[in-house]
């Protein structure tokens, strides 16, 4: 399913980067189950959940992906390092194009109050 919202969330240029990073579907050795869902539809649904802040259970059915499938693939892809590799690939491409300005980088930090008498 590729509609206007889907193309805004995952444009073709982004999909070209993501697609080779996604592990290929492996059918179960015991057989059965259902046919694999389109990876781009699943990735788009995941991007929607992550960028909109909606709960997994509120994923609109218009993405053509069930909530369990989207969440299962998300956890599988996180474990496989897909999102870390995607981040690195985007940074590499921006760096090669001279479009990174590290002087404007933001560091995230947290401070925790030390307890009196603690080491």
mmCIF file of N, CA and C in Angstrom:
data_model
loop_
_atom_site.group_PDB
_atom_site.id
_atom_site.type_symbol
_atom_site.label_atom_id
_atom_site.label_comp_id
_atom_site.label_asym_id
_atom_site.label_seq_id
_atom_site.Cartn_x
_atom_site.Cartn_y
_atom_site.Cartn_z
ATOM 1 N N UNK A 1 0.839 -1.167 0.000
ATOM 2 C CA UNK A 1 0.000 0.000 0.000
ATOM 3 C C UNK A 1 0.887 1.234 0.000
ATOM 4 N N UNK A 2 0.802 2.031 -1.024
ATOM 5 C CA UNK A 2 1.585 3.250 -1.082
ATOM 6 C C UNK A 2 0.635 4.395 -1.416
ATOM 7 N N UNK A 3 0.207 5.123 -0.390
ATOM 8 C CA UNK A 3 -0.643 6.278 -0.601
ATOM 9 C C UNK A 3 0.129 7.529 -0.207
ATOM 10 N N UNK A 4 -0.560 8.658 -0.173
ATOM 11 C CA UNK A 4 0.124 9.932 0.105
ATOM 12 C C UNK A 4 0.788 9.945 1.476
ATOM 13 N N UNK A 5 0.072 9.469 2.497
ATOM 14 C CA UNK A 5 0.651 9.436 3.846
ATOM 15 C C UNK A 5 1.861 8.510 3.891
ATOM 16 N N UNK A 6 1.739 7.357 3.267
ATOM 17 C CA UNK A 6 2.848 6.397 3.265
ATOM 18 C C UNK A 6 4.077 6.980 2.585
ATOM 19 N N UNK A 7 3.871 7.683 1.478
ATOM 20 C CA UNK A 7 5.013 8.283 0.773
ATOM 21 C C UNK A 7 5.625 9.430 1.568
ATOM 22 N N UNK A 8 4.812 10.102 2.358
ATOM 23 C CA UNK A 8 5.358 11.164 3.206
ATOM 24 C C UNK A 8 6.172 10.564 4.354
ATOM 25 N N UNK A 9 5.677 9.475 4.911
ATOM 26 C CA UNK A 9 6.386 8.830 6.021
ATOM 27 C C UNK A 9 7.654 8.126 5.555
ATOM 28 N N UNK A 10 7.560 7.423 4.428
ATOM 29 C CA UNK A 10 8.697 6.665 3.898
ATOM 30 C C UNK A 10 8.814 6.956 2.407
ATOM 31 N N UNK A 11 9.477 8.075 2.068
ATOM 32 C CA UNK A 11 9.647 8.397 0.647
ATOM 33 C C UNK A 11 10.534 7.346 -0.041
ATOM 34 N N UNK A 12 10.462 7.310 -1.356
ATOM 35 C CA UNK A 12 11.233 6.327 -2.131
ATOM 36 C C UNK A 12 12.718 6.382 -1.808
ATOM 37 N N UNK A 13 13.261 7.583 -1.615
ATOM 38 C CA UNK A 13 14.695 7.724 -1.324
ATOM 39 C C UNK A 13 15.053 7.045 0.005
ATOM 40 N N UNK A 14 14.195 7.169 0.999
ATOM 41 C CA UNK A 14 14.442 6.503 2.284
ATOM 42 C C UNK A 14 14.293 4.995 2.127
ATOM 43 N N UNK A 15 13.284 4.561 1.397
ATOM 44 C CA UNK A 15 13.074 3.129 1.211
ATOM 45 C C UNK A 15 14.264 2.483 0.509
ATOM 46 N N UNK A 16 14.888 3.188 -0.419
ATOM 47 C CA UNK A 16 16.071 2.651 -1.101
ATOM 48 C C UNK A 16 17.206 2.374 -0.122
ATOM 49 N N UNK A 17 17.283 3.162 0.941
ATOM 50 C CA UNK A 17 18.307 2.955 1.968
ATOM 51 C C UNK A 17 17.907 1.810 2.896
ATOM 52 N N UNK A 18 16.637 1.768 3.266
ATOM 53 C CA UNK A 18 16.146 0.808 4.256
ATOM 54 C C UNK A 18 16.064 -0.612 3.710
ATOM 55 N N UNK A 19 15.573 -0.754 2.501
ATOM 56 C CA UNK A 19 15.269 -2.084 1.968
ATOM 57 C C UNK A 19 16.417 -3.089 2.081
ATOM 58 N N UNK A 20 17.650 -2.724 1.719
ATOM 59 C CA UNK A 20 18.725 -3.722 1.828
ATOM 60 C C UNK A 20 19.104 -4.073 3.271
ATOM 61 N N UNK A 21 18.680 -3.253 4.232
ATOM 62 C CA UNK A 21 19.034 -3.495 5.630
ATOM 63 C C UNK A 21 18.088 -4.476 6.317
ATOM 64 N N UNK A 22 16.908 -4.671 5.738
ATOM 65 C CA UNK A 22 15.889 -5.504 6.365
ATOM 66 C C UNK A 22 16.195 -6.983 6.106
ATOM 67 N N UNK A 23 16.196 -7.779 7.192
ATOM 68 C CA UNK A 23 16.440 -9.220 7.011
ATOM 69 C C UNK A 23 15.363 -9.842 6.127
ATOM 70 N N UNK A 24 15.755 -10.759 5.297
ATOM 71 C CA UNK A 24 14.813 -11.443 4.401
ATOM 72 C C UNK A 24 13.911 -12.378 5.184
ATOM 73 N N UNK A 25 12.696 -12.527 4.712
ATOM 74 C CA UNK A 25 11.717 -13.414 5.330
ATOM 75 C C UNK A 25 12.167 -14.861 5.166
ATOM 76 N N UNK A 26 12.095 -15.621 6.243
ATOM 77 C CA UNK A 26 12.437 -17.033 6.203
ATOM 78 C C UNK A 26 11.186 -17.801 6.617
ATOM 79 N N UNK A 27 10.732 -18.685 5.738
ATOM 80 C CA UNK A 27 9.532 -19.448 6.074
ATOM 81 C C UNK A 27 9.846 -20.438 7.186
ATOM 82 N N UNK A 28 8.818 -20.755 7.934
ATOM 83 C CA UNK A 28 8.992 -21.668 9.056
ATOM 84 C C UNK A 28 9.271 -23.071 8.540
ATOM 85 N N UNK A 29 10.202 -23.806 9.149
ATOM 86 C CA UNK A 29 10.540 -25.145 8.666
ATOM 87 C C UNK A 29 9.362 -26.115 8.762
ATOM 88 N N UNK A 30 8.464 -25.895 9.729
ATOM 89 C CA UNK A 30 7.339 -26.804 9.885
ATOM 90 C C UNK A 30 6.203 -26.463 8.929
ATOM 91 N N UNK A 31 6.353 -25.365 8.164
ATOM 92 C CA UNK A 31 5.317 -24.972 7.212
ATOM 93 C C UNK A 31 4.180 -24.247 7.900
ATOM 94 N N UNK A 32 3.149 -23.980 7.136
ATOM 95 C CA UNK A 32 1.991 -23.296 7.700
ATOM 96 C C UNK A 32 2.234 -21.815 7.841
ATOM 97 N N UNK A 33 1.373 -21.174 8.574
ATOM 98 C CA UNK A 33 1.484 -19.730 8.744
ATOM 99 C C UNK A 33 0.930 -19.001 7.538
ATOM 100 N N UNK A 34 1.112 -17.714 7.517
ATOM 101 C CA UNK A 34 0.603 -16.928 6.403
ATOM 102 C C UNK A 34 1.757 -16.392 5.571
ATOM 103 N N UNK A 35 1.400 -15.899 4.406
ATOM 104 C CA UNK A 35 2.410 -15.328 3.509
ATOM 105 C C UNK A 35 3.008 -14.088 4.159
ATOM 106 N N UNK A 36 4.258 -13.797 3.847
ATOM 107 C CA UNK A 36 4.889 -12.615 4.448
ATOM 108 C C UNK A 36 4.198 -11.325 4.003
ATOM 109 N N UNK A 37 4.118 -10.378 4.934
ATOM 110 C CA UNK A 37 3.541 -9.069 4.654
ATOM 111 C C UNK A 37 4.619 -8.208 4.006
ATOM 112 N N UNK A 38 4.225 -7.326 3.118
ATOM 113 C CA UNK A 38 5.146 -6.439 2.419
ATOM 114 C C UNK A 38 6.005 -5.657 3.418
ATOM 115 N N UNK A 39 7.329 -5.747 3.268
ATOM 116 C CA UNK A 39 8.250 -5.086 4.196
ATOM 117 C C UNK A 39 8.051 -3.577 4.229
ATOM 118 N N UNK A 40 7.786 -2.970 3.076
ATOM 119 C CA UNK A 40 7.619 -1.515 3.054
ATOM 120 C C UNK A 40 6.366 -1.105 3.832
ATOM 121 N N UNK A 41 5.302 -1.873 3.719
ATOM 122 C CA UNK A 41 4.082 -1.566 4.465
ATOM 123 C C UNK A 41 4.342 -1.679 5.967
ATOM 124 N N UNK A 42 5.081 -2.715 6.356
ATOM 125 C CA UNK A 42 5.400 -2.900 7.775
ATOM 126 C C UNK A 42 6.296 -1.765 8.262
ATOM 127 N N UNK A 43 7.329 -1.428 7.499
ATOM 128 C CA UNK A 43 8.235 -0.353 7.905
ATOM 129 C C UNK A 43 7.479 0.969 8.021
ATOM 130 N N UNK A 44 6.580 1.233 7.083
ATOM 131 C CA UNK A 44 5.789 2.467 7.116
ATOM 132 C C UNK A 44 4.903 2.498 8.352
ATOM 133 N N UNK A 45 4.284 1.379 8.694
ATOM 134 C CA UNK A 45 3.455 1.317 9.893
ATOM 135 C C UNK A 45 4.297 1.568 11.144
ATOM 136 N N UNK A 46 5.496 1.009 11.180
ATOM 137 C CA UNK A 46 6.397 1.220 12.319
ATOM 138 C C UNK A 46 6.789 2.693 12.415
ATOM 139 N N UNK A 47 7.136 3.301 11.294
ATOM 140 C CA UNK A 47 7.489 4.723 11.288
ATOM 141 C C UNK A 47 6.310 5.560 11.780
ATOM 142 N N UNK A 48 5.102 5.186 11.376
ATOM 143 C CA UNK A 48 3.909 5.914 11.832
ATOM 144 C C UNK A 48 3.794 5.858 13.358
ATOM 145 N N UNK A 49 3.923 4.665 13.915
ATOM 146 C CA UNK A 49 3.806 4.511 15.370
ATOM 147 C C UNK A 49 4.901 5.307 16.082
ATOM 148 N N UNK A 50 6.132 5.209 15.583
ATOM 149 C CA UNK A 50 7.251 5.872 16.257
ATOM 150 C C UNK A 50 7.203 7.386 16.138
ATOM 151 N N UNK A 51 6.709 7.903 15.020
ATOM 152 C CA UNK A 51 6.701 9.358 14.839
ATOM 153 C C UNK A 51 5.425 10.023 15.341
ATOM 154 N N UNK A 52 4.325 9.281 15.393
ATOM 155 C CA UNK A 52 3.066 9.877 15.835
ATOM 156 C C UNK A 52 2.881 9.764 17.340
ATOM 157 N N UNK A 53 3.555 8.784 17.931
ATOM 158 C CA UNK A 53 3.401 8.571 19.367
ATOM 159 C C UNK A 53 2.174 7.742 19.709
ATOM 160 N N UNK A 54 1.488 7.213 18.706
ATOM 161 C CA UNK A 54 0.310 6.398 18.991
ATOM 162 C C UNK A 54 0.756 5.061 19.566
ATOM 163 N N UNK A 55 -0.110 4.461 20.334
ATOM 164 C CA UNK A 55 0.180 3.138 20.887
ATOM 165 C C UNK A 55 0.078 2.105 19.772
ATOM 166 N N UNK A 56 0.834 1.041 19.910
ATOM 167 C CA UNK A 56 0.789 -0.026 18.899
ATOM 168 C C UNK A 56 -0.641 -0.480 18.667
ATOM 169 N N UNK A 57 -1.417 -0.603 19.738
ATOM 170 C CA UNK A 57 -2.783 -1.123 19.614
ATOM 171 C C UNK A 57 -3.706 -0.189 18.839
ATOM 172 N N UNK A 58 -3.266 1.066 18.630
ATOM 173 C CA UNK A 58 -4.079 2.028 17.884
ATOM 174 C C UNK A 58 -3.594 2.221 16.449
ATOM 175 N N UNK A 59 -2.726 1.338 15.975
ATOM 176 C CA UNK A 59 -2.253 1.417 14.601
ATOM 177 C C UNK A 59 -3.441 1.303 13.654
ATOM 178 N N UNK A 60 -3.649 2.307 12.779
ATOM 179 C CA UNK A 60 -4.799 2.254 11.872
ATOM 180 C C UNK A 60 -4.701 1.066 10.908
ATOM 181 N N UNK A 61 -5.812 0.405 10.649
ATOM 182 C CA UNK A 61 -5.801 -0.735 9.728
ATOM 183 C C UNK A 61 -5.500 -0.329 8.289
ATOM 184 N N UNK A 62 -5.556 0.960 7.984
ATOM 185 C CA UNK A 62 -5.305 1.426 6.612
ATOM 186 C C UNK A 62 -3.885 1.126 6.143
ATOM 187 N N UNK A 63 -2.965 0.817 7.058
ATOM 188 C CA UNK A 63 -1.598 0.473 6.657
ATOM 189 C C UNK A 63 -1.517 -0.943 6.093
ATOM 190 N N UNK A 64 -2.569 -1.729 6.305
ATOM 191 C CA UNK A 64 -2.577 -3.086 5.771
ATOM 192 C C UNK A 64 -1.698 -4.047 6.545
ATOM 193 N N UNK A 65 -1.395 -3.697 7.792
ATOM 194 C CA UNK A 65 -0.521 -4.512 8.641
ATOM 195 C C UNK A 65 -1.210 -4.682 9.984
ATOM 196 N N UNK A 66 -1.244 -5.895 10.493
ATOM 197 C CA UNK A 66 -1.849 -6.098 11.807
ATOM 198 C C UNK A 66 -0.896 -5.602 12.895
ATOM 199 N N UNK A 67 -1.475 -5.276 14.027
ATOM 200 C CA UNK A 67 -0.664 -4.795 15.149
ATOM 201 C C UNK A 67 0.376 -5.841 15.573
ATOM 202 N N UNK A 68 -0.014 -7.117 15.743
ATOM 203 C CA UNK A 68 1.017 -8.105 16.136
ATOM 204 C C UNK A 68 2.150 -8.217 15.120
ATOM 205 N N UNK A 69 1.819 -8.162 13.828
ATOM 206 C CA UNK A 69 2.865 -8.260 12.807
ATOM 207 C C UNK A 69 3.809 -7.075 12.882
ATOM 208 N N UNK A 70 3.246 -5.862 12.978
ATOM 209 C CA UNK A 70 4.078 -4.654 13.047
ATOM 210 C C UNK A 70 4.988 -4.699 14.267
ATOM 211 N N UNK A 71 4.434 -5.042 15.413
ATOM 212 C CA UNK A 71 5.236 -5.050 16.634
ATOM 213 C C UNK A 71 6.278 -6.166 16.610
ATOM 214 N N UNK A 72 5.895 -7.350 16.113
ATOM 215 C CA UNK A 72 6.852 -8.469 16.036
ATOM 216 C C UNK A 72 8.019 -8.125 15.117
ATOM 217 N N UNK A 73 7.718 -7.543 13.948
ATOM 218 C CA UNK A 73 8.796 -7.158 13.027
ATOM 219 C C UNK A 73 9.664 -6.065 13.642
ATOM 220 N N UNK A 74 9.035 -5.112 14.333
ATOM 221 C CA UNK A 74 9.802 -4.046 14.981
ATOM 222 C C UNK A 74 10.812 -4.652 15.957
ATOM 223 N N UNK A 75 10.366 -5.550 16.827
ATOM 224 C CA UNK A 75 11.284 -6.132 17.800
ATOM 225 C C UNK A 75 12.351 -6.988 17.118
ATOM 226 N N UNK A 76 11.969 -7.692 16.058
ATOM 227 C CA UNK A 76 12.941 -8.499 15.308
ATOM 228 C C UNK A 76 13.977 -7.606 14.648
ATOM 229 N N UNK A 77 13.523 -6.514 14.039
ATOM 230 C CA UNK A 77 14.444 -5.614 13.339
ATOM 231 C C UNK A 77 15.333 -4.849 14.309
ATOM 232 N N UNK A 78 14.799 -4.515 15.479
ATOM 233 C CA UNK A 78 15.644 -3.871 16.497
ATOM 234 C C UNK A 78 16.747 -4.837 16.913
ATOM 235 N N UNK A 79 16.379 -6.084 17.183
ATOM 236 C CA UNK A 79 17.369 -7.087 17.589
ATOM 237 C C UNK A 79 18.408 -7.324 16.489
ATOM 238 N N UNK A 80 17.992 -7.196 15.236
ATOM 239 C CA UNK A 80 18.916 -7.403 14.111
ATOM 240 C C UNK A 80 19.754 -6.157 13.816
ATOM 241 N N UNK A 81 19.508 -5.070 14.533
ATOM 242 C CA UNK A 81 20.299 -3.853 14.347
ATOM 243 C C UNK A 81 19.917 -3.025 13.126
ATOM 244 N N UNK A 82 18.713 -3.233 12.602
ATOM 245 C CA UNK A 82 18.293 -2.518 11.390
ATOM 246 C C UNK A 82 18.297 -1.002 11.608
ATOM 247 N N UNK A 83 17.760 -0.552 12.713
ATOM 248 C CA UNK A 83 17.625 0.886 12.931
ATOM 249 C C UNK A 83 18.971 1.548 13.227
ATOM 250 N N UNK A 84 19.863 0.834 13.908
ATOM 251 C CA UNK A 84 21.214 1.367 14.130
ATOM 252 C C UNK A 84 21.964 1.486 12.803
ATOM 253 N N UNK A 85 21.843 0.455 11.964
ATOM 254 C CA UNK A 85 22.519 0.497 10.663
ATOM 255 C C UNK A 85 21.903 1.572 9.767
ATOM 256 N N UNK A 86 20.586 1.755 9.858
ATOM 257 C CA UNK A 86 19.923 2.808 9.088
ATOM 258 C C UNK A 86 20.445 4.179 9.509
ATOM 259 N N UNK A 87 20.562 4.392 10.798
ATOM 260 C CA UNK A 87 21.083 5.666 11.312
ATOM 261 C C UNK A 87 22.494 5.915 10.798
ATOM 262 N N UNK A 88 23.332 4.890 10.873
ATOM 263 C CA UNK A 88 24.708 5.020 10.380
ATOM 264 C C UNK A 88 24.757 5.295 8.886
ATOM 265 N N UNK A 89 23.930 4.615 8.119
ATOM 266 C CA UNK A 89 23.911 4.794 6.663
ATOM 267 C C UNK A 89 23.459 6.209 6.288
ATOM 268 N N UNK A 90 22.453 6.721 6.969
ATOM 269 C CA UNK A 90 21.990 8.084 6.687
ATOM 270 C C UNK A 90 23.085 9.091 7.029
ATOM 271 N N UNK A 91 23.733 8.913 8.179
ATOM 272 C CA UNK A 91 24.826 9.818 8.545
ATOM 273 C C UNK A 91 25.981 9.735 7.551
ATOM 274 N N UNK A 92 26.326 8.521 7.104
ATOM 275 C CA UNK A 92 27.395 8.363 6.117
ATOM 276 C C UNK A 92 27.059 9.093 4.815
ATOM 277 N N UNK A 93 25.832 8.929 4.356
ATOM 278 C CA UNK A 93 25.428 9.579 3.097
ATOM 279 C C UNK A 93 25.435 11.098 3.244
ATOM 280 N N UNK A 94 24.946 11.589 4.360
ATOM 281 C CA UNK A 94 24.960 13.037 4.583
ATOM 282 C C UNK A 94 26.388 13.551 4.682
ATOM 283 N N UNK A 95 27.258 12.793 5.352
ATOM 284 C CA UNK A 95 28.657 13.192 5.471
ATOM 285 C C UNK A 95 29.356 13.246 4.128
ATOM 286 N N UNK A 96 29.139 12.220 3.294
ATOM 287 C CA UNK A 96 29.756 12.202 1.965
ATOM 288 C C UNK A 96 29.257 13.360 1.105
ATOM 289 N N UNK A 97 28.031 13.782 1.335
ATOM 290 C CA UNK A 97 27.455 14.880 0.551
ATOM 291 C C UNK A 97 27.824 16.244 1.145
ATOM 292 N N UNK A 98 28.567 16.236 2.259
ATOM 293 C CA UNK A 98 28.956 17.491 2.896
ATOM 294 C C UNK A 98 27.794 18.214 3.553
ATOM 295 N N UNK A 99 26.775 17.451 3.963
ATOM 296 C CA UNK A 99 25.579 18.064 4.535
ATOM 297 C C UNK A 99 25.481 17.916 6.046
ATOM 298 N N UNK A 100 26.575 17.516 6.694
ATOM 299 C CA UNK A 100 26.580 17.432 8.150
ATOM 300 C C UNK A 100 27.361 18.599 8.723
ATOM 301 N N UNK A 101 26.802 19.236 9.714
ATOM 302 C CA UNK A 101 27.468 20.339 10.392
ATOM 303 C C UNK A 101 27.542 19.980 11.869
ATOM 304 N N UNK A 102 28.656 19.365 12.259
ATOM 305 C CA UNK A 102 28.784 18.904 13.632
ATOM 306 C C UNK A 102 28.890 20.045 14.632
ATOM 307 N N UNK A 103 29.119 21.270 14.163
ATOM 308 C CA UNK A 103 29.166 22.398 15.098
ATOM 309 C C UNK A 103 27.775 22.683 15.664
ATOM 310 N N UNK A 104 26.755 22.131 15.031
ATOM 311 C CA UNK A 104 25.395 22.349 15.498
ATOM 312 C C UNK A 104 24.830 21.105 16.184
ATOM 313 N N UNK A 105 25.695 20.165 16.530
ATOM 314 C CA UNK A 105 25.243 18.926 17.152
ATOM 315 C C UNK A 105 24.730 19.189 18.563
ATOM 316 N N UNK A 106 23.779 18.402 18.978
ATOM 317 C CA UNK A 106 23.205 18.516 20.316
ATOM 318 C C UNK A 106 23.518 17.237 21.075
ATOM 319 N N UNK A 107 24.008 17.382 22.281
ATOM 320 C CA UNK A 107 24.262 16.232 23.137
ATOM 321 C C UNK A 107 23.136 16.127 24.137
ATOM 322 N N UNK A 108 22.701 14.930 24.390
ATOM 323 C CA UNK A 108 21.652 14.705 25.361
ATOM 324 C C UNK A 108 22.313 14.261 26.651
ATOM 325 N N UNK A 109 21.880 14.827 27.738
ATOM 326 C CA UNK A 109 22.476 14.462 29.015
ATOM 327 C C UNK A 109 21.400 14.480 30.089
ATOM 328 N N UNK A 110 21.694 13.812 31.156
ATOM 329 C CA UNK A 110 20.811 13.818 32.308
ATOM 330 C C UNK A 110 21.677 14.002 33.540
ATOM 331 N N UNK A 111 21.132 14.665 34.510
ATOM 332 C CA UNK A 111 21.888 14.798 35.751
ATOM 333 C C UNK A 111 21.050 14.200 36.869
ATOM 334 N N UNK A 112 21.747 13.546 37.767
ATOM 335 C CA UNK A 112 21.088 12.898 38.891
ATOM 336 C C UNK A 112 21.685 13.470 40.156
ATOM 337 N N UNK A 113 20.838 13.904 41.027
ATOM 338 C CA UNK A 113 21.306 14.491 42.278
ATOM 339 C C UNK A 113 21.990 13.412 43.118
ATOM 340 N N UNK A 114 23.173 13.761 43.608
ATOM 341 C CA UNK A 114 23.907 12.832 44.462
ATOM 342 C C UNK A 114 23.290 12.831 45.856
ATOM 343 N N UNK A 115 23.142 11.676 46.416
ATOM 344 C CA UNK A 115 22.593 11.562 47.767
ATOM 345 C C UNK A 115 23.671 11.929 48.766
ATOM 346 N N UNK A 116 23.292 12.615 49.785
ATOM 347 C CA UNK A 116 24.238 13.032 50.815
ATOM 348 C C UNK A 116 24.870 11.811 51.453
ATOM 349 N N UNK A 117 26.184 11.799 51.486
ATOM 350 C CA UNK A 117 26.920 10.726 52.108
ATOM 351 C C UNK A 117 27.195 9.537 51.183
ATOM 352 N N UNK A 118 26.657 9.591 49.969
ATOM 353 C CA UNK A 118 26.898 8.477 49.047
ATOM 354 C C UNK A 118 28.274 8.608 48.443
ATOM 355 N N UNK A 119 28.856 7.507 48.027
ATOM 356 C CA UNK A 119 30.178 7.538 47.415
ATOM 357 C C UNK A 119 30.083 7.867 45.966
#
